[in-house]
PDB file of C-alpha atoms in Angstrom:
ATOM      1  CA  MET A   1     -18.224 -35.916   5.907  1.00  0.00           C
ATOM      2  CA  THR A   2     -18.196 -32.128   5.410  1.00  0.00           C
ATOM      3  CA  ALA A   3     -21.652 -31.782   6.983  1.00  0.00           C
ATOM      4  CA  TYR A   4     -20.449 -33.925   9.916  1.00  0.00           C
ATOM      5  CA  VAL A   5     -17.446 -31.667  10.535  1.00  0.00           C
ATOM      6  CA  LEU A   6     -19.473 -28.465  10.140  1.00  0.00           C
ATOM      7  CA  GLY A   7     -22.192 -29.763  12.466  1.00  0.00           C
ATOM      8  CA  ASP A   8     -19.696 -30.603  15.211  1.00  0.00           C
ATOM      9  CA  SER A   9     -17.912 -27.276  14.753  1.00  0.00           C
ATOM     10  CA  TRP A  10     -21.197 -25.352  14.958  1.00  0.00           C
ATOM     11  CA  ALA A  11     -22.111 -27.204  18.166  1.00  0.00           C
ATOM     12  CA  MET A  12     -18.792 -26.140  19.682  1.00  0.00           C
ATOM     13  CA  THR A  13     -19.302 -22.568  18.458  1.00  0.00           C
ATOM     14  CA  ARG A  14     -22.667 -22.420  20.251  1.00  0.00           C
ATOM     15  CA  ARG A  15     -20.923 -23.721  23.359  1.00  0.00           C
ATOM     16  CA  GLU A  16     -18.495 -20.799  23.248  1.00  0.00           C
ATOM     17  CA  LEU A  17     -21.285 -18.284  22.603  1.00  0.00           C
ATOM     18  CA  ALA A  18     -23.095 -19.641  25.668  1.00  0.00           C
ATOM     19  CA  ARG A  19     -19.904 -18.971  27.633  1.00  0.00           C
ATOM     20  CA  TRP A  20     -20.106 -15.346  26.458  1.00  0.00           C
ATOM     21  CA  ALA A  21     -23.560 -15.096  28.068  1.00  0.00           C
ATOM     22  CA  ARG A  22     -22.204 -16.446  31.360  1.00  0.00           C
ATOM     23  CA  GLN A  23     -19.062 -14.274  31.322  1.00  0.00           C
ATOM     24  CA  PRO A  24     -19.972 -11.027  29.511  1.00  0.00           C
ATOM     25  CA  ALA A  25     -17.297  -9.033  31.359  1.00  0.00           C
ATOM     26  CA  THR A  26     -14.553 -10.826  29.435  1.00  0.00           C
ATOM     27  CA  VAL A  27     -16.102  -9.861  26.102  1.00  0.00           C
ATOM     28  CA  VAL A  28     -16.598  -6.253  27.210  1.00  0.00           C
ATOM     29  CA  VAL A  29     -12.974  -5.937  28.342  1.00  0.00           C
ATOM     30  CA  ASN A  30     -11.623  -7.430  25.117  1.00  0.00           C
ATOM     31  CA  VAL A  31     -13.733  -5.047  23.032  1.00  0.00           C
ATOM     32  CA  ALA A  32     -13.072  -1.958  25.182  1.00  0.00           C
ATOM     33  CA  PHE A  33      -9.296  -2.362  25.494  1.00  0.00           C
ATOM     34  CA  PRO A  34      -8.428  -1.365  21.886  1.00  0.00           C
ATOM     35  CA  VAL A  35     -10.801   1.612  22.168  1.00  0.00           C
ATOM     36  CA  MET A  36      -8.873   2.759  25.244  1.00  0.00           C
ATOM     37  CA  LEU A  37      -5.589   2.400  23.343  1.00  0.00           C
ATOM     38  CA  LEU A  38      -6.947   4.411  20.418  1.00  0.00           C
ATOM     39  CA  LEU A  39      -8.091   7.239  22.690  1.00  0.00           C
ATOM     40  CA  MET A  40      -4.830   7.153  24.637  1.00  0.00           C
ATOM     41  CA  PHE A  41      -2.568   7.372  21.603  1.00  0.00           C
ATOM     42  CA  GLY A  42      -4.887   9.739  19.790  1.00  0.00           C
ATOM     43  CA  TYR A  43      -5.244  12.260  22.610  1.00  0.00           C
ATOM     44  CA  LEU A  44      -2.837  11.622  25.502  1.00  0.00           C
ATOM     45  CA  VAL A  45       0.368  10.185  24.057  1.00  0.00           C
ATOM     46  CA  GLY A  46       0.208  11.722  20.582  1.00  0.00           C
ATOM     47  CA  GLY A  47       2.715  10.548  18.021  1.00  0.00           C
ATOM     48  CA  GLY A  48       2.944  10.522  14.286  1.00  0.00           C
ATOM     49  CA  ARG A  49       6.701  10.506  13.874  1.00  0.00           C
ATOM     50  CA  GLY A  50       7.545   9.853  10.258  1.00  0.00           C
ATOM     51  CA  VAL A  51       3.893  10.304   9.235  1.00  0.00           C
ATOM     52  CA  GLU A  52       2.760  12.722   6.531  1.00  0.00           C
ATOM     53  CA  GLY A  53      -0.859  13.809   6.664  1.00  0.00           C
ATOM     54  CA  ALA A  54      -3.492  13.577   9.385  1.00  0.00           C
ATOM     55  CA  TYR A  55      -2.261  11.343  12.201  1.00  0.00           C
ATOM     56  CA  VAL A  56      -5.732   9.974  12.942  1.00  0.00           C
ATOM     57  CA  ASP A  57      -5.900   8.606   9.371  1.00  0.00           C
ATOM     58  CA  TYR A  58      -2.606   6.826  10.049  1.00  0.00           C
ATOM     59  CA  LEU A  59      -3.407   5.730  13.602  1.00  0.00           C
ATOM     60  CA  VAL A  60      -6.849   4.160  13.156  1.00  0.00           C
ATOM     61  CA  PRO A  61      -5.812   1.536  10.532  1.00  0.00           C
ATOM     62  CA  GLY A  62      -2.762   0.741  12.670  1.00  0.00           C
ATOM     63  CA  MET A  63      -4.981   0.277  15.721  1.00  0.00           C
ATOM     64  CA  LEU A  64      -7.349  -1.952  13.736  1.00  0.00           C
ATOM     65  CA  ALA A  65      -4.398  -4.179  12.835  1.00  0.00           C
ATOM     66  CA  LEU A  66      -3.041  -4.085  16.392  1.00  0.00           C
ATOM     67  CA  THR A  67      -6.434  -5.143  17.742  1.00  0.00           C
ATOM     68  CA  MET A  68      -6.258  -8.266  15.600  1.00  0.00           C
ATOM     69  CA  ALA A  69      -3.017  -9.238  17.349  1.00  0.00           C
ATOM     70  CA  PHE A  70      -4.166  -8.494  20.900  1.00  0.00           C
ATOM     71  CA  GLY A  71      -6.905 -10.028  23.029  1.00  0.00           C
ATOM     72  CA  LEU A  72      -5.956 -13.656  22.419  1.00  0.00           C
ATOM     73  CA  GLU A  73      -5.870 -14.460  26.133  1.00  0.00           C
ATOM     74  CA  GLY A  74      -9.629 -15.125  26.260  1.00  0.00           C
ATOM     75  CA  THR A  75      -9.334 -17.943  23.746  1.00  0.00           C
ATOM     76  CA  MET A  76      -6.086 -19.210  25.269  1.00  0.00           C
ATOM     77  CA  ILE A  77      -7.559 -19.319  28.785  1.00  0.00           C
ATOM     78  CA  ALA A  78     -10.715 -21.083  27.540  1.00  0.00           C
ATOM     79  CA  VAL A  79      -8.607 -23.768  25.830  1.00  0.00           C
ATOM     80  CA  THR A  80      -6.314 -24.280  28.825  1.00  0.00           C
ATOM     81  CA  GLN A  81      -9.270 -24.419  31.232  1.00  0.00           C
ATOM     82  CA  ASP A  82     -10.863 -27.160  29.144  1.00  0.00           C
ATOM     83  CA  LEU A  83      -7.555 -29.000  29.183  1.00  0.00           C
ATOM     84  CA  ASP A  84      -7.021 -28.549  32.907  1.00  0.00           C
ATOM     85  CA  LYS A  85     -10.544 -29.665  33.821  1.00  0.00           C
ATOM     86  CA  GLY A  86     -10.434 -32.714  31.560  1.00  0.00           C
ATOM     87  CA  VAL A  87     -13.212 -31.404  29.309  1.00  0.00           C
ATOM     88  CA  ILE A  88     -11.131 -31.906  26.185  1.00  0.00           C
ATOM     89  CA  ASP A  89     -10.354 -35.486  27.215  1.00  0.00           C
ATOM     90  CA  ARG A  90     -14.116 -36.118  27.344  1.00  0.00           C
ATOM     91  CA  PHE A  91     -14.565 -34.503  23.932  1.00  0.00           C
ATOM     92  CA  ARG A  92     -11.849 -36.768  22.541  1.00  0.00           C
ATOM     93  CA  SER A  93     -13.863 -39.800  23.659  1.00  0.00           C
ATOM     94  CA  LEU A  94     -16.981 -38.638  21.768  1.00  0.00           C
ATOM     95  CA  PRO A  95     -17.736 -39.530  18.122  1.00  0.00           C
ATOM     96  CA  MET A  96     -17.025 -36.037  16.837  1.00  0.00           C
ATOM     97  CA  ALA A  97     -14.717 -34.528  14.230  1.00  0.00           C
ATOM     98  CA  GLY A  98     -11.160 -34.019  15.393  1.00  0.00           C
ATOM     99  CA  GLY A  99     -10.442 -30.366  16.039  1.00  0.00           C
ATOM    100  CA  ALA A 100     -14.127 -29.308  16.053  1.00  0.00           C
ATOM    101  CA  VAL A 101     -13.648 -27.870  19.551  1.00  0.00           C
ATOM    102  CA  LEU A 102     -10.836 -25.649  18.287  1.00  0.00           C
ATOM    103  CA  VAL A 103     -12.793 -24.610  15.184  1.00  0.00           C
ATOM    104  CA  GLY A 104     -15.772 -23.668  17.351  1.00  0.00           C
ATOM    105  CA  ARG A 105     -13.558 -21.678  19.696  1.00  0.00           C
ATOM    106  CA  SER A 106     -11.920 -19.862  16.775  1.00  0.00           C
ATOM    107  CA  ALA A 107     -15.312 -19.106  15.169  1.00  0.00           C
ATOM    108  CA  ALA A 108     -16.546 -17.469  18.377  1.00  0.00           C
ATOM    109  CA  ASP A 109     -13.345 -15.450  18.612  1.00  0.00           C
ATOM    110  CA  MET A 110     -13.719 -14.268  15.020  1.00  0.00           C
ATOM    111  CA  LEU A 111     -17.240 -13.014  15.781  1.00  0.00           C
ATOM    112  CA  GLN A 112     -15.864 -11.010  18.681  1.00  0.00           C
ATOM    113  CA  SER A 113     -13.030  -9.718  16.482  1.00  0.00           C
ATOM    114  CA  ALA A 114     -15.502  -8.518  13.843  1.00  0.00           C
ATOM    115  CA  LEU A 115     -17.448  -6.728  16.577  1.00  0.00           C
ATOM    116  CA  SER A 116     -14.226  -5.088  17.777  1.00  0.00           C
ATOM    117  CA  LEU A 117     -13.459  -3.850  14.249  1.00  0.00           C
ATOM    118  CA  VAL A 118     -16.906  -2.277  13.905  1.00  0.00           C
ATOM    119  CA  LEU A 119     -16.724  -0.601  17.322  1.00  0.00           C
ATOM    120  CA  LEU A 120     -13.165   0.648  16.881  1.00  0.00           C
ATOM    121  CA  GLY A 121     -13.929   1.935  13.391  1.00  0.00           C
ATOM    122  CA  GLY A 122     -16.936   3.792  14.779  1.00  0.00           C
ATOM    123  CA  VAL A 123     -14.830   5.415  17.495  1.00  0.00           C
ATOM    124  CA  GLY A 124     -12.232   6.346  14.877  1.00  0.00           C
ATOM    125  CA  TYR A 125     -14.954   7.924  12.767  1.00  0.00           C
ATOM    126  CA  VAL A 126     -15.995  10.061  15.733  1.00  0.00           C
ATOM    127  CA  LEU A 127     -12.364  11.131  16.146  1.00  0.00           C
ATOM    128  CA  GLY A 128     -12.268  12.307  12.525  1.00  0.00           C
ATOM    129  CA  TRP A 129     -10.951   9.284  10.633  1.00  0.00           C
ATOM    130  CA  ARG A 130     -12.486   8.770   7.187  1.00  0.00           C
ATOM    131  CA  PRO A 131     -11.871   5.815   4.840  1.00  0.00           C
ATOM    132  CA  HIS A 132     -11.550   7.083   1.257  1.00  0.00           C
ATOM    133  CA  GLY A 133     -11.308   3.880  -0.757  1.00  0.00           C
ATOM    134  CA  GLY A 134     -14.988   3.031  -1.258  1.00  0.00           C
ATOM    135  CA  PRO A 135     -17.086  -0.021  -0.189  1.00  0.00           C
ATOM    136  CA  ARG A 136     -14.936  -2.628  -1.991  1.00  0.00           C
ATOM    137  CA  SER A 137     -11.760  -1.329  -0.415  1.00  0.00           C
ATOM    138  CA  LEU A 138     -13.475  -1.257   2.965  1.00  0.00           C
ATOM    139  CA  LEU A 139     -14.501  -4.910   2.642  1.00  0.00           C
ATOM    140  CA  ALA A 140     -11.042  -5.896   1.376  1.00  0.00           C
ATOM    141  CA  ALA A 141      -9.418  -4.154   4.343  1.00  0.00           C
ATOM    142  CA  ALA A 142     -11.769  -5.932   6.761  1.00  0.00           C
ATOM    143  CA  ALA A 143     -10.935  -9.258   5.096  1.00  0.00           C
ATOM    144  CA  LEU A 144      -7.185  -8.648   5.498  1.00  0.00           C
ATOM    145  CA  LEU A 145      -7.621  -7.718   9.138  1.00  0.00           C
ATOM    146  CA  LEU A 146      -9.720 -10.797   9.920  1.00  0.00           C
ATOM    147  CA  LEU A 147      -7.296 -13.036   8.017  1.00  0.00           C
ATOM    148  CA  PHE A 148      -4.455 -11.715  10.174  1.00  0.00           C
ATOM    149  CA  ARG A 149      -6.582 -12.310  13.286  1.00  0.00           C
ATOM    150  CA  PHE A 150      -7.335 -15.867  12.190  1.00  0.00           C
ATOM    151  CA  ALA A 151      -3.609 -16.598  11.835  1.00  0.00           C
ATOM    152  CA  MET A 152      -2.769 -15.021  15.207  1.00  0.00           C
ATOM    153  CA  LEU A 153      -5.626 -16.955  16.767  1.00  0.00           C
ATOM    154  CA  TRP A 154      -4.257 -20.333  15.725  1.00  0.00           C
ATOM    155  CA  ILE A 155      -0.817 -19.376  16.985  1.00  0.00           C
ATOM    156  CA  GLY A 156      -2.478 -18.572  20.310  1.00  0.00           C
ATOM    157  CA  ILE A 157      -4.430 -21.849  20.336  1.00  0.00           C
ATOM    158  CA  HIS A 158      -1.257 -23.828  19.678  1.00  0.00           C
ATOM    159  CA  LEU A 159       0.631 -22.002  22.430  1.00  0.00           C
ATOM    160  CA  ALA A 160      -2.296 -22.576  24.814  1.00  0.00           C
ATOM    161  CA  LEU A 161      -2.207 -26.299  24.088  1.00  0.00           C
ATOM    162  CA  VAL A 162       1.541 -26.287  24.707  1.00  0.00           C
ATOM    163  CA  ALA A 163       1.157 -24.314  27.952  1.00  0.00           C
ATOM    164  CA  GLY A 164      -1.582 -26.647  29.173  1.00  0.00           C
ATOM    165  CA  LYS A 165      -2.626 -24.629  32.248  1.00  0.00           C
ATOM    166  CA  PRO A 166      -4.466 -21.290  32.603  1.00  0.00           C
ATOM    167  CA  GLU A 167      -1.767 -19.828  34.855  1.00  0.00           C
ATOM    168  CA  MET A 168       0.784 -20.229  32.048  1.00  0.00           C
ATOM    169  CA  VAL A 169      -1.240 -18.106  29.612  1.00  0.00           C
ATOM    170  CA  GLN A 170       0.024 -14.801  31.011  1.00  0.00           C
ATOM    171  CA  ALA A 171       3.616 -15.806  30.387  1.00  0.00           C
ATOM    172  CA  VAL A 172       2.800 -16.864  26.837  1.00  0.00           C
ATOM    173  CA  GLN A 173       0.679 -13.751  26.207  1.00  0.00           C
ATOM    174  CA  ILE A 174       3.714 -11.538  26.878  1.00  0.00           C
ATOM    175  CA  LEU A 175       5.105 -12.760  23.552  1.00  0.00           C
ATOM    176  CA  VAL A 176       2.310 -10.917  21.723  1.00  0.00           C
ATOM    177  CA  TRP A 177       3.338  -7.480  22.977  1.00  0.00           C
ATOM    178  CA  PRO A 178       6.614  -7.219  21.014  1.00  0.00           C
ATOM    179  CA  VAL A 179       4.766  -8.220  17.834  1.00  0.00           C
ATOM    180  CA  GLY A 180       2.214  -5.479  18.459  1.00  0.00           C
ATOM    181  CA  PHE A 181       4.376  -2.573  19.506  1.00  0.00           C
ATOM    182  CA  LEU A 182       7.418  -3.302  17.332  1.00  0.00           C
ATOM    183  CA  SER A 183       5.327  -2.422  14.295  1.00  0.00           C
ATOM    184  CA  ASN A 184       4.273   0.653  12.332  1.00  0.00           C
ATOM    185  CA  ALA A 185       0.932   0.884  14.163  1.00  0.00           C
ATOM    186  CA  PHE A 186       1.857   4.180  15.835  1.00  0.00           C
ATOM    187  CA  ALA A 187       4.837   5.599  13.947  1.00  0.00           C
ATOM    188  CA  GLY A 188       6.532   5.262  10.571  1.00  0.00           C
ATOM    189  CA  PRO A 189       9.655   3.055  10.297  1.00  0.00           C
ATOM    190  CA  ASP A 190      11.559   5.959   8.694  1.00  0.00           C
ATOM    191  CA  SER A 191      11.576   7.722  12.060  1.00  0.00           C
ATOM    192  CA  MET A 192      13.269   4.751  13.776  1.00  0.00           C
ATOM    193  CA  PRO A 193      16.895   3.587  13.898  1.00  0.00           C
ATOM    194  CA  ASP A 194      17.818   1.560  10.826  1.00  0.00           C
ATOM    195  CA  TRP A 195      18.015  -1.783  12.638  1.00  0.00           C
ATOM    196  CA  LEU A 196      14.658  -1.254  14.344  1.00  0.00           C
ATOM    197  CA  GLY A 197      13.004   0.099  11.211  1.00  0.00           C
ATOM    198  CA  THR A 198      14.093  -3.027   9.309  1.00  0.00           C
ATOM    199  CA  PHE A 199      12.557  -5.291  11.939  1.00  0.00           C
ATOM    200  CA  VAL A 200       9.362  -3.241  11.959  1.00  0.00           C
ATOM    201  CA  GLN A 201       9.039  -3.427   8.177  1.00  0.00           C
ATOM    202  CA  TRP A 202       9.303  -7.242   8.266  1.00  0.00           C
ATOM    203  CA  ASN A 203       6.695  -7.565  11.018  1.00  0.00           C
ATOM    204  CA  PRO A 204       3.554  -9.247   9.574  1.00  0.00           C
ATOM    205  CA  LEU A 205       1.396  -6.796  11.503  1.00  0.00           C
ATOM    206  CA  SER A 206       3.145  -3.905   9.735  1.00  0.00           C
ATOM    207  CA  HIS A 207       2.352  -5.411   6.333  1.00  0.00           C
ATOM    208  CA  THR A 208      -1.325  -5.700   7.275  1.00  0.00           C
ATOM    209  CA  ALA A 209      -1.448  -2.158   8.661  1.00  0.00           C
ATOM    210  CA  THR A 210       0.269  -0.723   5.578  1.00  0.00           C
ATOM    211  CA  ALA A 211      -2.031  -2.605   3.196  1.00  0.00           C
ATOM    212  CA  VAL A 212      -5.121  -1.481   5.113  1.00  0.00           C
ATOM    213  CA  ARG A 213      -3.931   2.136   5.059  1.00  0.00           C
ATOM    214  CA  ASP A 214      -3.570   1.881   1.290  1.00  0.00           C
ATOM    215  CA  LEU A 215      -7.067   0.420   0.900  1.00  0.00           C
ATOM    216  CA  PHE A 216      -8.462   3.210   3.078  1.00  0.00           C
ATOM    217  CA  GLY A 217      -6.598   5.817   1.024  1.00  0.00           C
ATOM    218  CA  GLY A 218      -4.773   7.187   4.059  1.00  0.00           C
ATOM    219  CA  PRO A 219      -1.167   8.178   4.801  1.00  0.00           C
ATOM    220  CA  GLY A 220       1.400   5.407   5.108  1.00  0.00           C
ATOM    221  CA  GLY A 221      -0.283   3.096   2.609  1.00  0.00           C
ATOM    222  CA  GLU A 222       1.667   1.178  -0.052  1.00  0.00           C
ATOM    223  CA  PRO A 223      -0.067  -1.033  -2.661  1.00  0.00           C
ATOM    224  CA  GLY A 224       2.705  -3.646  -2.740  1.00  0.00           C
ATOM    225  CA  HIS A 225       1.961  -4.708   0.829  1.00  0.00           C
ATOM    226  CA  VAL A 226      -1.442  -6.215   0.032  1.00  0.00           C
ATOM    227  CA  TRP A 227       0.103  -9.457  -1.199  1.00  0.00           C
ATOM    228  CA  ALA A 228       2.403  -9.621   1.827  1.00  0.00           C
ATOM    229  CA  ALA A 229      -0.638  -9.032   4.060  1.00  0.00           C
ATOM    230  CA  VAL A 230      -2.226 -12.114   2.473  1.00  0.00           C
ATOM    231  CA  LEU A 231       0.817 -14.382   2.240  1.00  0.00           C
ATOM    232  CA  TRP A 232       2.125 -13.841   5.798  1.00  0.00           C
ATOM    233  CA  PRO A 233      -1.078 -15.002   7.539  1.00  0.00           C
ATOM    234  CA  LEU A 234      -1.483 -17.922   5.126  1.00  0.00           C
ATOM    235  CA  ALA A 235       2.085 -19.023   5.861  1.00  0.00           C
ATOM    236  CA  LEU A 236       1.484 -18.776   9.607  1.00  0.00           C
ATOM    237  CA  LEU A 237      -1.763 -20.738   9.256  1.00  0.00           C
ATOM    238  CA  ALA A 238      -0.012 -23.433   7.215  1.00  0.00           C
ATOM    239  CA  VAL A 239       2.344 -23.973  10.145  1.00  0.00           C
ATOM    240  CA  PHE A 240       0.282 -23.444  13.297  1.00  0.00           C
ATOM    241  CA  LEU A 241      -3.193 -24.705  12.355  1.00  0.00           C
ATOM    242  CA  PRO A 242      -2.051 -28.302  11.706  1.00  0.00           C
ATOM    243  CA  LEU A 243       0.266 -28.123  14.732  1.00  0.00           C
ATOM    244  CA  ALA A 244      -2.652 -27.099  16.950  1.00  0.00           C
ATOM    245  CA  VAL A 245      -5.031 -29.748  15.582  1.00  0.00           C
ATOM    246  CA  THR A 246      -2.361 -32.449  15.859  1.00  0.00           C
ATOM    247  CA  ARG A 247      -1.553 -31.524  19.449  1.00  0.00           C
ATOM    248  CA  PHE A 248      -5.250 -31.372  20.328  1.00  0.00           C
ATOM    249  CA  THR A 249      -6.028 -34.808  18.916  1.00  0.00           C
ATOM    250  CA  ARG A 250      -2.964 -36.360  20.604  1.00  0.00           C
ATOM    251  CA  PRO A 251      -3.754 -37.875  24.023  1.00  0.00           C
ATOM    252  CA  ARG A 252      -2.185 -36.069  26.971  1.00  0.00           C
ATOM    253  CA  ASP A 253       0.838 -37.654  28.598  1.00  0.00           C
TER     254      ASP A 253
END
């Protein structure tokens, strides 16, 4: 049974990778956008309110976390296009594991997310950012970032299935922006009004960014946030992954 599910999921992953080859511009835009944000905040906008130490060492981990929240529209549009064109209805009629299409789509997205982390980290290195925690801490930070991405991805897949049509994705995608910018990605919560700082501290993205900063040995890191950076994504996955699979396997009205 496990081999059957993995085989179907791998077939759907290859389908999504083939779509990359046909539409490379989408991949390039998704990878380049966080680099543009990093350069903009690092050089043009500035910042660092409430930050002690080098701002680039604070900014880069925050941007890595922010990147894991953004760029979901590619996956959401792909899912809604399959729905709108009836492709998913045809997949439902095939003898394949339920949800394999979604697993394949998420696997392709995770590959792109890993590529984005490598590229953004390289740009940060050029700007002067240096991780100080060692190889294990580097791998642990990457794992936390990808775990957060995986949780955000399944939220996006569920919302795409709810939206149903590609033109609705933009409206749904707007919901991601408050999660991204109402966080400690660019500035410390201590520099914000109390009510806003409280919200920012509870933001799951802030927990991931803070934990990653600690693992990198940079300013703004707090060891106690590592567990929160694990538990928040797992809680989100426990809710939205089964919701997405259930909605996918349910026939359309």
